[in-house]
Amino acid sequence: MLKIQRFVCNPYQENTYVVSDETQECVIIDCGAYFQDERMALVEYINGNGLTPKHLICTHGHFDHCMGNDTVYEVFGLQPEVNKKDDFLMSNMQDQAMYFLGIEYDNTVPPVGKYIDSNDVIEFGSHKFTVIETPGHTPGGITFYCAEEKVAFTGDTLFQMSIGRTDFEGGDDKEMRHTLIDVLAKLPAETTIWSGHGPKTTIGAEISMNPYLR
Protein backbone atom coordinates (compact mmCIF):
# COMPACT_ATOMS: atom_id res chain seq x y z
CA MET A 1 0.00 0.00 0.00
CA LEU A 2 1.24 3.45 -0.85
CA LYS A 3 2.06 5.96 1.87
CA ILE A 4 1.73 9.53 0.62
CA GLN A 5 3.38 12.33 2.60
CA ARG A 6 2.59 15.88 1.50
CA PHE A 7 4.79 18.91 2.22
CA VAL A 8 3.36 22.37 1.53
CA CYS A 9 6.25 24.48 0.34
CA ASN A 10 7.43 27.93 -0.77
CA PRO A 11 5.46 31.16 -1.10
CA TYR A 12 3.11 29.53 -3.61
CA GLN A 13 1.99 26.83 -1.15
CA GLU A 14 3.04 24.11 -3.58
CA ASN A 15 2.51 20.44 -2.77
CA THR A 16 5.65 18.31 -2.70
CA TYR A 17 5.06 14.58 -2.27
CA VAL A 18 7.12 11.69 -0.97
CA VAL A 19 5.43 8.43 -1.96
CA SER A 20 6.67 5.17 -0.46
CA ASP A 21 5.55 1.59 0.11
CA GLU A 22 6.32 -1.36 2.36
CA THR A 23 9.72 -1.88 0.70
CA GLN A 24 10.89 1.53 2.01
CA GLU A 25 11.63 2.70 -1.51
CA CYS A 26 10.11 6.02 -2.50
CA VAL A 27 9.75 8.65 -5.18
CA ILE A 28 9.82 12.41 -4.70
CA ILE A 29 7.28 14.31 -6.80
CA ASP A 30 7.58 18.03 -7.60
CA CYS A 31 10.16 19.08 -5.04
CA GLY A 32 9.26 22.71 -4.41
CA ALA A 33 11.07 23.01 -1.07
CA TYR A 34 12.59 26.49 -1.05
CA PHE A 35 13.16 27.70 2.51
CA GLN A 36 15.79 25.92 4.57
CA ASP A 37 13.29 24.50 7.05
CA GLU A 38 11.29 23.01 4.16
CA ARG A 39 14.38 21.38 2.73
CA MET A 40 15.37 20.00 6.13
CA ALA A 41 11.86 18.66 6.78
CA LEU A 42 11.91 16.73 3.51
CA VAL A 43 15.34 15.21 4.13
CA GLU A 44 14.57 14.42 7.78
CA TYR A 45 11.33 12.67 6.82
CA ILE A 46 13.08 10.49 4.25
CA ASN A 47 16.05 9.63 6.45
CA GLY A 48 14.01 9.35 9.63
CA ASN A 49 11.73 6.76 8.04
CA GLY A 50 14.57 4.81 6.49
CA LEU A 51 13.38 5.49 2.96
CA THR A 52 15.45 5.05 -0.19
CA PRO A 53 14.54 7.57 -2.90
CA LYS A 54 14.59 6.02 -6.39
CA HIS A 55 13.24 8.84 -8.56
CA LEU A 56 12.82 12.62 -8.52
CA ILE A 57 9.92 13.16 -10.91
CA CYS A 58 8.32 16.39 -12.10
CA THR A 59 4.79 16.91 -13.38
CA HIS A 60 6.04 20.03 -15.17
CA GLY A 61 8.89 22.49 -15.22
CA HIS A 62 7.60 25.53 -13.35
CA PHE A 63 9.93 26.98 -10.76
CA ASP A 64 7.64 26.54 -7.76
CA HIS A 65 7.60 22.78 -8.38
CA CYS A 66 11.36 22.43 -8.89
CA MET A 67 13.13 24.84 -6.56
CA GLY A 68 14.13 22.05 -4.19
CA ASN A 69 15.62 19.80 -6.85
CA ASP A 70 19.12 20.91 -5.89
CA THR A 71 18.71 19.59 -2.34
CA VAL A 72 17.47 16.20 -3.58
CA TYR A 73 20.42 16.04 -5.95
CA GLU A 74 22.96 17.02 -3.30
CA VAL A 75 21.63 14.70 -0.57
CA PHE A 76 20.31 11.71 -2.53
CA GLY A 77 22.08 12.01 -5.90
CA LEU A 78 18.87 12.06 -7.93
CA GLN A 79 18.40 14.18 -11.04
CA PRO A 80 14.95 15.36 -12.12
CA GLU A 81 12.92 13.37 -14.64
CA VAL A 82 10.59 15.49 -16.76
CA ASN A 83 8.91 15.61 -20.14
CA LYS A 84 11.18 16.89 -22.93
CA LYS A 85 8.65 19.55 -23.95
CA ASP A 86 9.26 21.35 -20.67
CA ASP A 87 13.02 21.49 -21.13
CA PHE A 88 12.76 25.21 -21.92
CA LEU A 89 11.42 25.73 -18.41
CA MET A 90 13.89 23.44 -16.66
CA SER A 91 16.78 25.34 -18.23
CA ASN A 92 15.73 28.81 -17.06
CA MET A 93 14.96 28.49 -13.36
CA GLN A 94 16.73 31.76 -12.64
CA ASP A 95 14.50 33.70 -15.04
CA GLN A 96 11.40 32.02 -13.65
CA ALA A 97 12.41 32.92 -10.10
CA MET A 98 12.66 36.56 -11.06
CA TYR A 99 9.38 36.48 -13.01
CA PHE A 100 7.28 34.65 -10.40
CA LEU A 101 8.86 35.81 -7.14
CA GLY A 102 11.10 38.74 -8.00
CA ILE A 103 14.08 37.00 -6.39
CA GLU A 104 17.62 36.16 -7.41
CA TYR A 105 17.93 32.37 -7.47
CA ASP A 106 21.59 31.42 -7.57
CA ASN A 107 21.34 27.78 -6.47
CA THR A 108 23.04 25.26 -8.73
CA VAL A 109 20.26 23.65 -10.74
CA PRO A 110 20.83 19.92 -11.35
CA PRO A 111 20.62 18.83 -14.99
CA VAL A 112 17.71 16.74 -16.15
CA GLY A 113 18.55 13.09 -15.64
CA LYS A 114 15.93 11.59 -17.93
CA TYR A 115 13.16 12.74 -20.23
CA ILE A 116 9.93 10.82 -19.72
CA ASP A 117 6.70 10.51 -21.68
CA SER A 118 3.72 8.22 -22.10
CA ASN A 119 5.98 5.33 -23.12
CA ASP A 120 7.57 5.27 -19.67
CA VAL A 121 6.70 3.63 -16.37
CA ILE A 122 8.16 4.85 -13.06
CA GLU A 123 8.96 1.83 -10.89
CA PHE A 124 9.84 1.78 -7.20
CA GLY A 125 9.36 -0.85 -4.55
CA SER A 126 6.37 -3.01 -5.44
CA HIS A 127 4.57 -0.21 -7.28
CA LYS A 128 4.67 1.58 -10.59
CA PHE A 129 3.37 4.86 -11.97
CA THR A 130 2.15 5.13 -15.53
CA VAL A 131 3.19 8.41 -17.16
CA ILE A 132 0.23 10.15 -18.81
CA GLU A 133 0.90 13.19 -20.98
CA THR A 134 -1.45 15.98 -19.85
CA PRO A 135 -0.44 19.21 -21.61
CA GLY A 136 -2.26 22.50 -21.31
CA HIS A 137 -0.75 24.23 -18.29
CA THR A 138 2.64 23.63 -19.89
CA PRO A 139 3.53 21.80 -23.13
CA GLY A 140 5.20 18.98 -21.21
CA GLY A 141 2.72 18.56 -18.39
CA ILE A 142 2.42 14.95 -17.22
CA THR A 143 0.40 13.02 -14.65
CA PHE A 144 1.65 10.06 -12.63
CA TYR A 145 -1.03 7.39 -12.25
CA CYS A 146 -1.03 4.26 -10.12
CA ALA A 147 -3.80 2.04 -11.47
CA GLU A 148 -3.38 -0.51 -8.68
CA GLU A 149 -4.27 1.99 -5.96
CA LYS A 150 -6.20 4.46 -8.13
CA VAL A 151 -4.20 7.58 -7.31
CA ALA A 152 -2.97 10.26 -9.68
CA PHE A 153 -0.58 13.17 -9.22
CA THR A 154 -1.73 15.88 -11.62
CA GLY A 155 0.57 18.80 -10.84
CA ASP A 156 -1.07 22.05 -11.92
CA THR A 157 -3.42 20.49 -14.45
CA LEU A 158 -6.36 19.65 -12.17
CA PHE A 159 -7.18 21.05 -8.75
CA GLN A 160 -10.16 20.67 -6.45
CA MET A 161 -12.93 22.54 -8.30
CA SER A 162 -10.41 24.32 -10.53
CA ILE A 163 -7.71 23.83 -13.16
CA GLY A 164 -4.27 25.20 -13.94
CA ARG A 165 -3.72 28.47 -15.76
CA THR A 166 -3.02 28.45 -19.47
CA ASP A 167 -1.85 32.05 -19.87
CA PHE A 168 1.79 31.38 -18.98
CA GLU A 169 4.37 30.72 -21.69
CA GLY A 170 3.57 27.44 -23.41
CA GLY A 171 0.05 27.17 -22.00
CA ASP A 172 -2.74 26.18 -24.37
CA ASP A 173 -6.51 26.33 -23.74
CA LYS A 174 -7.33 23.79 -26.44
CA GLU A 175 -4.80 21.25 -25.16
CA MET A 176 -6.00 21.78 -21.59
CA ARG A 177 -9.59 21.03 -22.55
CA HIS A 178 -8.53 17.86 -24.37
CA THR A 179 -6.48 16.80 -21.34
CA LEU A 180 -9.35 17.36 -18.92
CA ILE A 181 -12.21 15.90 -20.94
CA ASP A 182 -10.53 13.19 -23.00
CA VAL A 183 -7.76 12.06 -20.65
CA LEU A 184 -8.24 12.75 -16.94
CA ALA A 185 -12.03 12.46 -16.94
CA LYS A 186 -11.61 8.94 -18.36
CA LEU A 187 -9.84 7.71 -15.24
CA PRO A 188 -11.95 5.69 -12.78
CA ALA A 189 -14.28 7.94 -10.78
CA GLU A 190 -12.79 6.73 -7.48
CA THR A 191 -9.29 7.86 -8.48
CA THR A 192 -7.84 10.17 -5.82
CA ILE A 193 -6.27 13.29 -7.29
CA TRP A 194 -3.25 14.74 -5.51
CA SER A 195 -2.79 18.19 -7.01
CA GLY A 196 0.11 20.59 -7.21
CA HIS A 197 -1.67 23.03 -4.89
CA GLY A 198 -4.54 22.65 -2.46
CA PRO A 199 -6.35 19.59 -1.06
CA LYS A 200 -6.85 16.20 -2.63
CA THR A 201 -10.01 15.36 -4.53
CA THR A 202 -11.39 12.59 -6.75
CA ILE A 203 -12.16 12.30 -10.43
CA GLY A 204 -15.79 11.56 -9.61
CA ALA A 205 -16.15 14.71 -7.51
CA GLU A 206 -14.55 16.85 -10.21
CA ILE A 207 -16.75 15.43 -12.96
CA SER A 208 -19.79 16.18 -10.81
CA MET A 209 -18.91 19.69 -9.67
CA ASN A 210 -15.94 21.13 -11.57
CA PRO A 211 -17.34 23.16 -14.50
CA TYR A 212 -14.14 22.63 -16.49
CA LEU A 213 -14.74 18.88 -16.70
CA ARG A 214 -18.27 19.13 -18.04
XYZ file of C-alpha atoms in Angstrom, residues 78-157:
80
model
C 18.866 12.058 -7.934
C 18.398 14.176 -11.040
C 14.947 15.359 -12.119
C 12.919 13.371 -14.636
C 10.590 15.494 -16.758
C 8.914 15.612 -20.142
C 11.184 16.891 -22.931
C 8.651 19.546 -23.946
C 9.259 21.354 -20.666
C 13.017 21.489 -21.132
C 12.764 25.205 -21.924
C 11.418 25.729 -18.406
C 13.890 23.445 -16.659
C 16.776 25.336 -18.229
C 15.728 28.808 -17.062
C 14.957 28.488 -13.357
C 16.726 31.764 -12.639
C 14.497 33.704 -15.042
C 11.399 32.015 -13.646
C 12.407 32.919 -10.098
C 12.662 36.562 -11.061
C 9.383 36.484 -13.006
C 7.284 34.654 -10.402
C 8.861 35.812 -7.136
C 11.101 38.739 -8.000
C 14.080 37.004 -6.389
C 17.616 36.162 -7.411
C 17.935 32.371 -7.468
C 21.590 31.422 -7.566
C 21.341 27.782 -6.475
C 23.040 25.257 -8.726
C 20.260 23.650 -10.745
C 20.828 19.915 -11.350
C 20.622 18.830 -14.989
C 17.705 16.739 -16.154
C 18.554 13.086 -15.642
C 15.933 11.593 -17.929
C 13.164 12.743 -20.227
C 9.934 10.821 -19.721
C 6.700 10.507 -21.683
C 3.716 8.223 -22.101
C 5.981 5.334 -23.116
C 7.574 5.267 -19.670
C 6.701 3.634 -16.367
C 8.164 4.850 -13.060
C 8.965 1.834 -10.888
C 9.840 1.778 -7.197
C 9.365 -0.851 -4.552
C 6.369 -3.006 -5.444
C 4.566 -0.207 -7.281
C 4.666 1.584 -10.595
C 3.369 4.861 -11.970
C 2.155 5.134 -15.527
C 3.189 8.407 -17.160
C 0.235 10.154 -18.806
C 0.903 13.186 -20.980
C -1.447 15.975 -19.847
C -0.437 19.208 -21.615
C -2.263 22.504 -21.305
C -0.755 24.233 -18.289
C 2.641 23.635 -19.894
C 3.528 21.796 -23.128
C 5.202 18.977 -21.210
C 2.723 18.558 -18.388
C 2.424 14.951 -17.219
C 0.401 13.021 -14.650
C 1.653 10.062 -12.625
C -1.034 7.394 -12.247
C -1.025 4.263 -10.118
C -3.798 2.041 -11.465
C -3.380 -0.508 -8.678
C -4.274 1.986 -5.963
C -6.204 4.459 -8.130
C -4.205 7.577 -7.309
C -2.972 10.264 -9.682
C -0.581 13.166 -9.216
C -1.726 15.877 -11.621
C 0.567 18.797 -10.838
C -1.074 22.051 -11.919
C -3.423 20.485 -14.448
